[in-house]
PDB file of C-alpha atoms in Angstrom:
ATOM      1  CA  MET A   8      -3.987  -6.897 101.170  1.00  0.00           C
ATOM      2  CA  ASN A   9      -5.515  -3.512 101.946  1.00  0.00           C
ATOM      3  CA  TYR A  10      -9.122  -3.311 103.287  1.00  0.00           C
ATOM      4  CA  PRO A  11     -11.220  -0.176 103.553  1.00  0.00           C
ATOM      5  CA  LYS A  12     -11.382   0.967 107.207  1.00  0.00           C
ATOM      6  CA  LEU A  13     -14.565   1.737 108.853  1.00  0.00           C
ATOM      7  CA  PRO A  14     -14.812   4.845 111.280  1.00  0.00           C
ATOM      8  CA  PRO A  15     -13.697   4.165 114.791  1.00  0.00           C
ATOM      9  CA  TRP A  16     -16.370   2.893 117.264  1.00  0.00           C
ATOM     10  CA  PRO A  17     -16.837   5.088 120.182  1.00  0.00           C
ATOM     11  CA  PHE A  18     -15.233   3.816 123.369  1.00  0.00           C
ATOM     12  CA  ILE A  19     -17.611   2.465 125.969  1.00  0.00           C
ATOM     13  CA  ASP A  20     -16.978   2.138 129.880  1.00  0.00           C
ATOM     14  CA  PRO A  21     -17.848  -1.478 130.624  1.00  0.00           C
ATOM     15  CA  ASP A  22     -18.737  -0.389 134.162  1.00  0.00           C
ATOM     16  CA  ASN A  23     -21.304   2.057 132.816  1.00  0.00           C
ATOM     17  CA  PRO A  24     -22.192   1.207 129.262  1.00  0.00           C
ATOM     18  CA  PRO A  25     -24.398   3.484 127.185  1.00  0.00           C
ATOM     19  CA  ASP A  26     -28.115   2.691 126.642  1.00  0.00           C
ATOM     20  CA  GLY A  27     -28.705  -0.051 124.203  1.00  0.00           C
ATOM     21  CA  TYR A  28     -25.601  -2.081 125.125  1.00  0.00           C
ATOM     22  CA  LEU A  29     -26.474  -5.558 126.390  1.00  0.00           C
ATOM     23  CA  LYS A  30     -23.764  -7.311 128.400  1.00  0.00           C
ATOM     24  CA  VAL A  31     -23.533 -10.892 127.311  1.00  0.00           C
ATOM     25  CA  GLY A  32     -20.551 -12.087 129.178  1.00  0.00           C
ATOM     26  CA  GLU A  33     -17.176 -11.540 130.670  1.00  0.00           C
ATOM     27  CA  ARG A  34     -14.044 -13.627 131.007  1.00  0.00           C
ATOM     28  CA  LEU A  35     -10.722 -13.371 132.883  1.00  0.00           C
ATOM     29  CA  ASP A  36      -7.556 -13.668 130.830  1.00  0.00           C
ATOM     30  CA  GLN A  37      -5.109 -15.078 133.397  1.00  0.00           C
ATOM     31  CA  ALA A  38      -2.042 -15.640 131.135  1.00  0.00           C
ATOM     32  CA  ARG A  39      -1.318 -12.127 129.802  1.00  0.00           C
ATOM     33  CA  SER A  40      -1.757 -10.238 133.069  1.00  0.00           C
ATOM     34  CA  THR A  41       1.241  -8.625 134.603  1.00  0.00           C
ATOM     35  CA  SER A  42      -0.256  -8.259 138.215  1.00  0.00           C
ATOM     36  CA  SER A  43      -3.809  -9.582 138.165  1.00  0.00           C
ATOM     37  CA  PRO A  44      -6.139 -11.147 135.542  1.00  0.00           C
ATOM     38  CA  GLN A  45      -7.411  -9.021 132.910  1.00  0.00           C
ATOM     39  CA  LEU A  46     -11.288  -8.840 132.849  1.00  0.00           C
ATOM     40  CA  TRP A  47     -12.763  -8.550 129.266  1.00  0.00           C
ATOM     41  CA  HIS A  48     -16.384  -7.614 128.882  1.00  0.00           C
ATOM     42  CA  PHE A  49     -18.658  -8.642 125.978  1.00  0.00           C
ATOM     43  CA  PHE A  50     -21.601  -6.566 124.769  1.00  0.00           C
ATOM     44  CA  VAL A  51     -24.038  -6.582 121.908  1.00  0.00           C
ATOM     45  CA  HIS A  52     -25.118  -3.381 120.363  1.00  0.00           C
ATOM     46  CA  GLU A  53     -26.855  -2.638 117.025  1.00  0.00           C
ATOM     47  CA  ARG A  54     -26.046  -6.175 115.613  1.00  0.00           C
ATOM     48  CA  HIS A  55     -22.396  -5.875 116.601  1.00  0.00           C
ATOM     49  CA  LEU A  56     -20.325  -7.692 119.276  1.00  0.00           C
ATOM     50  CA  VAL A  57     -18.080  -5.210 121.259  1.00  0.00           C
ATOM     51  CA  ILE A  58     -15.349  -6.676 123.340  1.00  0.00           C
ATOM     52  CA  VAL A  59     -13.688  -4.151 125.767  1.00  0.00           C
ATOM     53  CA  ILE A  60     -11.319  -4.201 128.684  1.00  0.00           C
ATOM     54  CA  LYS A  61     -10.682  -1.267 131.163  1.00  0.00           C
ATOM     55  CA  GLU A  62      -7.696  -1.530 133.340  1.00  0.00           C
ATOM     56  CA  TRP A  63      -6.167   0.689 136.048  1.00  0.00           C
ATOM     57  CA  LEU A  64      -2.598   1.615 135.169  1.00  0.00           C
ATOM     58  CA  LYS A  65      -0.509   2.704 138.177  1.00  0.00           C
ATOM     59  CA  GLY A  66       1.433   5.835 137.838  1.00  0.00           C
ATOM     60  CA  ARG A  67       5.151   6.093 137.700  1.00  0.00           C
ATOM     61  CA  ASN A  68       7.755   8.681 138.428  1.00  0.00           C
ATOM     62  CA  GLY A  69       5.260  10.719 140.568  1.00  0.00           C
ATOM     63  CA  MET A  70       2.543  10.727 137.926  1.00  0.00           C
ATOM     64  CA  PRO A  71      -1.094   9.808 138.927  1.00  0.00           C
ATOM     65  CA  GLY A  72      -2.464   6.430 137.632  1.00  0.00           C
ATOM     66  CA  LYS A  73      -5.286   6.276 135.073  1.00  0.00           C
ATOM     67  CA  TYR A  74      -7.661   3.953 133.500  1.00  0.00           C
ATOM     68  CA  ALA A  75      -6.925   2.577 129.954  1.00  0.00           C
ATOM     69  CA  SER A  76      -9.371   0.798 127.605  1.00  0.00           C
ATOM     70  CA  SER A  77      -9.040  -1.459 124.520  1.00  0.00           C
ATOM     71  CA  GLN A  78     -11.961  -2.351 122.462  1.00  0.00           C
ATOM     72  CA  TYR A  79     -12.808  -4.718 119.421  1.00  0.00           C
ATOM     73  CA  GLU A  80     -15.945  -4.611 117.289  1.00  0.00           C
ATOM     74  CA  TYR A  81     -17.404  -7.443 114.975  1.00  0.00           C
ATOM     75  CA  PRO A  82     -20.730  -8.092 113.287  1.00  0.00           C
ATOM     76  CA  ILE A  83     -22.708 -10.243 115.732  1.00  0.00           C
ATOM     77  CA  ALA A  84     -22.734 -13.001 113.093  1.00  0.00           C
ATOM     78  CA  GLY A  85     -18.953 -13.066 113.481  1.00  0.00           C
ATOM     79  CA  ALA A  86     -19.462 -14.966 116.789  1.00  0.00           C
ATOM     80  CA  ARG A  87     -20.685 -18.164 114.943  1.00  0.00           C
ATOM     81  CA  TRP A  88     -18.229 -17.616 112.210  1.00  0.00           C
ATOM     82  CA  PHE A  89     -15.351 -17.387 114.708  1.00  0.00           C
ATOM     83  CA  VAL A  90     -16.358 -20.629 116.411  1.00  0.00           C
ATOM     84  CA  ASP A  91     -16.883 -22.539 112.997  1.00  0.00           C
ATOM     85  CA  THR A  92     -13.692 -21.205 111.637  1.00  0.00           C
ATOM     86  CA  THR A  93     -11.495 -22.038 114.630  1.00  0.00           C
ATOM     87  CA  GLU A  94     -12.948 -25.487 114.724  1.00  0.00           C
ATOM     88  CA  ARG A  95     -11.664 -25.947 111.050  1.00  0.00           C
ATOM     89  CA  PHE A  96      -8.041 -25.844 112.340  1.00  0.00           C
ATOM     90  CA  PHE A  97      -8.779 -29.034 114.213  1.00  0.00           C
ATOM     91  CA  LEU A  98     -10.113 -31.054 111.307  1.00  0.00           C
ATOM     92  CA  PRO A  99      -7.822 -33.646 109.606  1.00  0.00           C
ATOM     93  CA  SER A 100      -5.956 -32.214 106.728  1.00  0.00           C
ATOM     94  CA  ASP A 101      -7.909 -34.344 104.144  1.00  0.00           C
ATOM     95  CA  HIS A 102     -11.195 -33.063 105.368  1.00  0.00           C
ATOM     96  CA  PRO A 103     -12.858 -30.861 102.610  1.00  0.00           C
ATOM     97  CA  ASN A 104     -13.556 -28.044 105.153  1.00  0.00           C
ATOM     98  CA  ALA A 105     -10.062 -28.190 106.886  1.00  0.00           C
ATOM     99  CA  VAL A 106      -7.806 -25.105 107.068  1.00  0.00           C
ATOM    100  CA  PRO A 107      -5.478 -25.661 104.063  1.00  0.00           C
ATOM    101  CA  ARG A 108      -2.192 -27.276 104.972  1.00  0.00           C
ATOM    102  CA  GLY A 109       0.274 -24.422 105.830  1.00  0.00           C
ATOM    103  CA  ALA A 110      -2.338 -21.664 106.186  1.00  0.00           C
ATOM    104  CA  LYS A 111      -2.286 -19.559 109.464  1.00  0.00           C
ATOM    105  CA  THR A 112      -5.181 -17.181 108.555  1.00  0.00           C
ATOM    106  CA  ILE A 113      -8.656 -17.606 107.176  1.00  0.00           C
ATOM    107  CA  GLU A 114     -10.377 -14.449 106.051  1.00  0.00           C
ATOM    108  CA  GLU A 115     -14.027 -14.184 104.795  1.00  0.00           C
ATOM    109  CA  PRO A 116     -16.651 -11.477 104.485  1.00  0.00           C
ATOM    110  CA  VAL A 117     -19.358 -11.488 107.301  1.00  0.00           C
ATOM    111  CA  ASP A 118     -22.214  -9.097 107.249  1.00  0.00           C
ATOM    112  CA  GLY A 119     -20.237  -6.429 105.310  1.00  0.00           C
ATOM    113  CA  GLU A 120     -16.963  -6.692 107.165  1.00  0.00           C
ATOM    114  CA  VAL A 121     -13.917  -8.931 106.336  1.00  0.00           C
ATOM    115  CA  LEU A 122     -13.131 -11.105 109.451  1.00  0.00           C
ATOM    116  CA  GLY A 123     -10.224 -13.456 110.033  1.00  0.00           C
ATOM    117  CA  VAL A 124      -9.073 -16.195 112.358  1.00  0.00           C
ATOM    118  CA  THR A 125      -5.240 -16.390 112.681  1.00  0.00           C
ATOM    119  CA  ARG A 126      -3.155 -19.005 114.417  1.00  0.00           C
ATOM    120  CA  GLY A 127      -0.220 -17.406 116.320  1.00  0.00           C
ATOM    121  CA  ALA A 128       2.606 -18.724 118.254  1.00  0.00           C
ATOM    122  CA  ALA A 129       2.479 -16.238 121.156  1.00  0.00           C
ATOM    123  CA  TYR A 130      -1.084 -14.892 121.174  1.00  0.00           C
ATOM    124  CA  GLY A 131      -1.635 -15.755 124.766  1.00  0.00           C
ATOM    125  CA  GLY A 132       1.621 -14.258 125.916  1.00  0.00           C
ATOM    126  CA  GLU A 133       5.307 -15.430 125.625  1.00  0.00           C
ATOM    127  CA  PHE A 134       5.364 -19.051 124.389  1.00  0.00           C
ATOM    128  CA  ILE A 135       1.679 -19.452 124.722  1.00  0.00           C
ATOM    129  CA  PRO A 136       0.007 -20.234 121.349  1.00  0.00           C
ATOM    130  CA  GLY A 137      -3.414 -19.107 120.458  1.00  0.00           C
ATOM    131  CA  TYR A 138      -5.800 -17.534 117.874  1.00  0.00           C
ATOM    132  CA  SER A 139      -6.795 -14.024 117.074  1.00  0.00           C
ATOM    133  CA  PHE A 140     -10.160 -12.844 115.878  1.00  0.00           C
ATOM    134  CA  ASP A 141      -9.525 -10.199 113.399  1.00  0.00           C
ATOM    135  CA  ASN A 142     -11.533  -7.446 111.803  1.00  0.00           C
ATOM    136  CA  LEU A 143      -9.739  -6.323 108.682  1.00  0.00           C
ATOM    137  CA  ASN A 144     -12.048  -3.300 108.147  1.00  0.00           C
ATOM    138  CA  ARG A 145     -11.317  -1.714 111.490  1.00  0.00           C
ATOM    139  CA  TYR A 146      -8.112  -0.355 113.062  1.00  0.00           C
ATOM    140  CA  GLU A 147      -7.104  -1.589 116.447  1.00  0.00           C
ATOM    141  CA  HIS A 148      -7.593   0.958 118.987  1.00  0.00           C
ATOM    142  CA  SER A 149      -7.277   1.826 122.755  1.00  0.00           C
ATOM    143  CA  THR A 150      -7.182   4.861 124.804  1.00  0.00           C
ATOM    144  CA  LEU A 151      -3.518   4.751 125.045  1.00  0.00           C
ATOM    145  CA  ILE A 152      -2.445   4.138 121.560  1.00  0.00           C
ATOM    146  CA  THR A 153      -4.022   3.727 118.055  1.00  0.00           C
ATOM    147  CA  ARG A 154      -2.218   1.306 115.840  1.00  0.00           C
ATOM    148  CA  SER A 155      -2.290   1.083 112.132  1.00  0.00           C
ATOM    149  CA  ARG A 156      -2.939  -2.629 112.058  1.00  0.00           C
ATOM    150  CA  CYS A 157      -6.378  -4.220 111.768  1.00  0.00           C
ATOM    151  CA  GLN A 158      -8.187  -5.256 114.958  1.00  0.00           C
ATOM    152  CA  MET A 159      -6.699  -8.614 116.253  1.00  0.00           C
ATOM    153  CA  PHE A 160      -8.264  -9.864 119.555  1.00  0.00           C
ATOM    154  CA  GLU A 161      -5.612 -12.276 120.609  1.00  0.00           C
ATOM    155  CA  MET A 162      -6.527 -15.276 122.825  1.00  0.00           C
ATOM    156  CA  GLY A 163      -4.280 -17.919 124.168  1.00  0.00           C
ATOM    157  CA  ASP A 164      -5.118 -21.640 124.000  1.00  0.00           C
ATOM    158  CA  PRO A 165      -5.560 -21.930 127.825  1.00  0.00           C
ATOM    159  CA  TRP A 166      -7.911 -18.890 127.841  1.00  0.00           C
ATOM    160  CA  LEU A 167      -9.975 -20.261 125.036  1.00  0.00           C
ATOM    161  CA  PHE A 168     -10.213 -23.821 125.806  1.00  0.00           C
ATOM    162  CA  GLU A 169      -9.588 -24.291 129.505  1.00  0.00           C
ATOM    163  CA  ASP A 170     -10.979 -21.028 131.044  1.00  0.00           C
ATOM    164  CA  GLY A 171     -14.224 -20.977 128.934  1.00  0.00           C
ATOM    165  CA  LEU A 172     -13.681 -18.195 126.418  1.00  0.00           C
ATOM    166  CA  PHE A 173     -14.457 -20.498 123.433  1.00  0.00           C
ATOM    167  CA  ASP A 174     -17.555 -21.632 125.245  1.00  0.00           C
ATOM    168  CA  LEU A 175     -18.657 -18.021 125.724  1.00  0.00           C
ATOM    169  CA  PHE A 176     -18.383 -17.433 121.926  1.00  0.00           C
ATOM    170  CA  LYS A 177     -20.558 -20.461 121.401  1.00  0.00           C
ATOM    171  CA  GLN A 178     -23.156 -19.182 123.831  1.00  0.00           C
ATOM    172  CA  ILE A 179     -23.107 -15.769 122.232  1.00  0.00           C
ATOM    173  CA  ALA A 180     -23.551 -17.345 118.801  1.00  0.00           C
ATOM    174  CA  GLN A 181     -26.355 -19.480 119.926  1.00  0.00           C
ATOM    175  CA  ARG A 182     -28.204 -16.705 121.700  1.00  0.00           C
ATOM    176  CA  HIS A 183     -27.924 -14.522 118.483  1.00  0.00           C
ATOM    177  CA  GLU A 184     -29.230 -17.427 116.430  1.00  0.00           C
ATOM    178  CA  ASN A 185     -32.129 -17.993 118.900  1.00  0.00           C
ATOM    179  CA  GLY A 186     -33.120 -14.268 118.151  1.00  0.00           C
ATOM    180  CA  GLU A 187     -32.245 -12.874 121.601  1.00  0.00           C
ATOM    181  CA  PHE A 188     -30.328  -9.964 119.987  1.00  0.00           C
TER     182      PHE A 188
END
C-alpha cells in the first residue's frame, strides 16, 4: 500500500542537538556493529520521538574518514503504541488482542502518521530475529543514502529484551503520559 510521504526531517547532530531537543535516552546495539557497538540517541522534539545515530566511518583507498548519520522520526505517542503492539506478538493466539495468526506486520494511524511493527528474521543482524518500528509516512534517510522505502528502525531481540531497549521505550512512553514532554 502507498502512503503519502511527509517532508524529510532535518538531520540533527546527537553530540550537539539544536535548541528544543530533549535527550531522553541512549542505547548501545551490540549485535549489528562491525567494529564497536553502535550508540543510538533518543530525543523528543515538538511532540516527536527522534532516534539518531552518528558513526565515524574510516576512510579507504587513501580517502579521509567521515561521520555518517541515520535518523528516524515518530509521533511521541508512538512510543506507547510500539510497546503495546510489540507485546501483542506474545499473547496466546486465542486472545482477542493477539496479532492474527500468520501476520508479521501491524499498521495503525497514530497522531496523523501510519506506524507499524514488523517481526523480521534478521532485524538484529544475520540470523538474529527482531522487530522494526516503522513509519510508513516517512522515507528512510541517512547522510549516506536515501532509500525509497519507509522508515524501519530495526532492532534485534537481544537488544530489545536483554540490553534494555524495550525498557527505554516503556520509560519514554511513561514520561510522555506523565506530561514531561
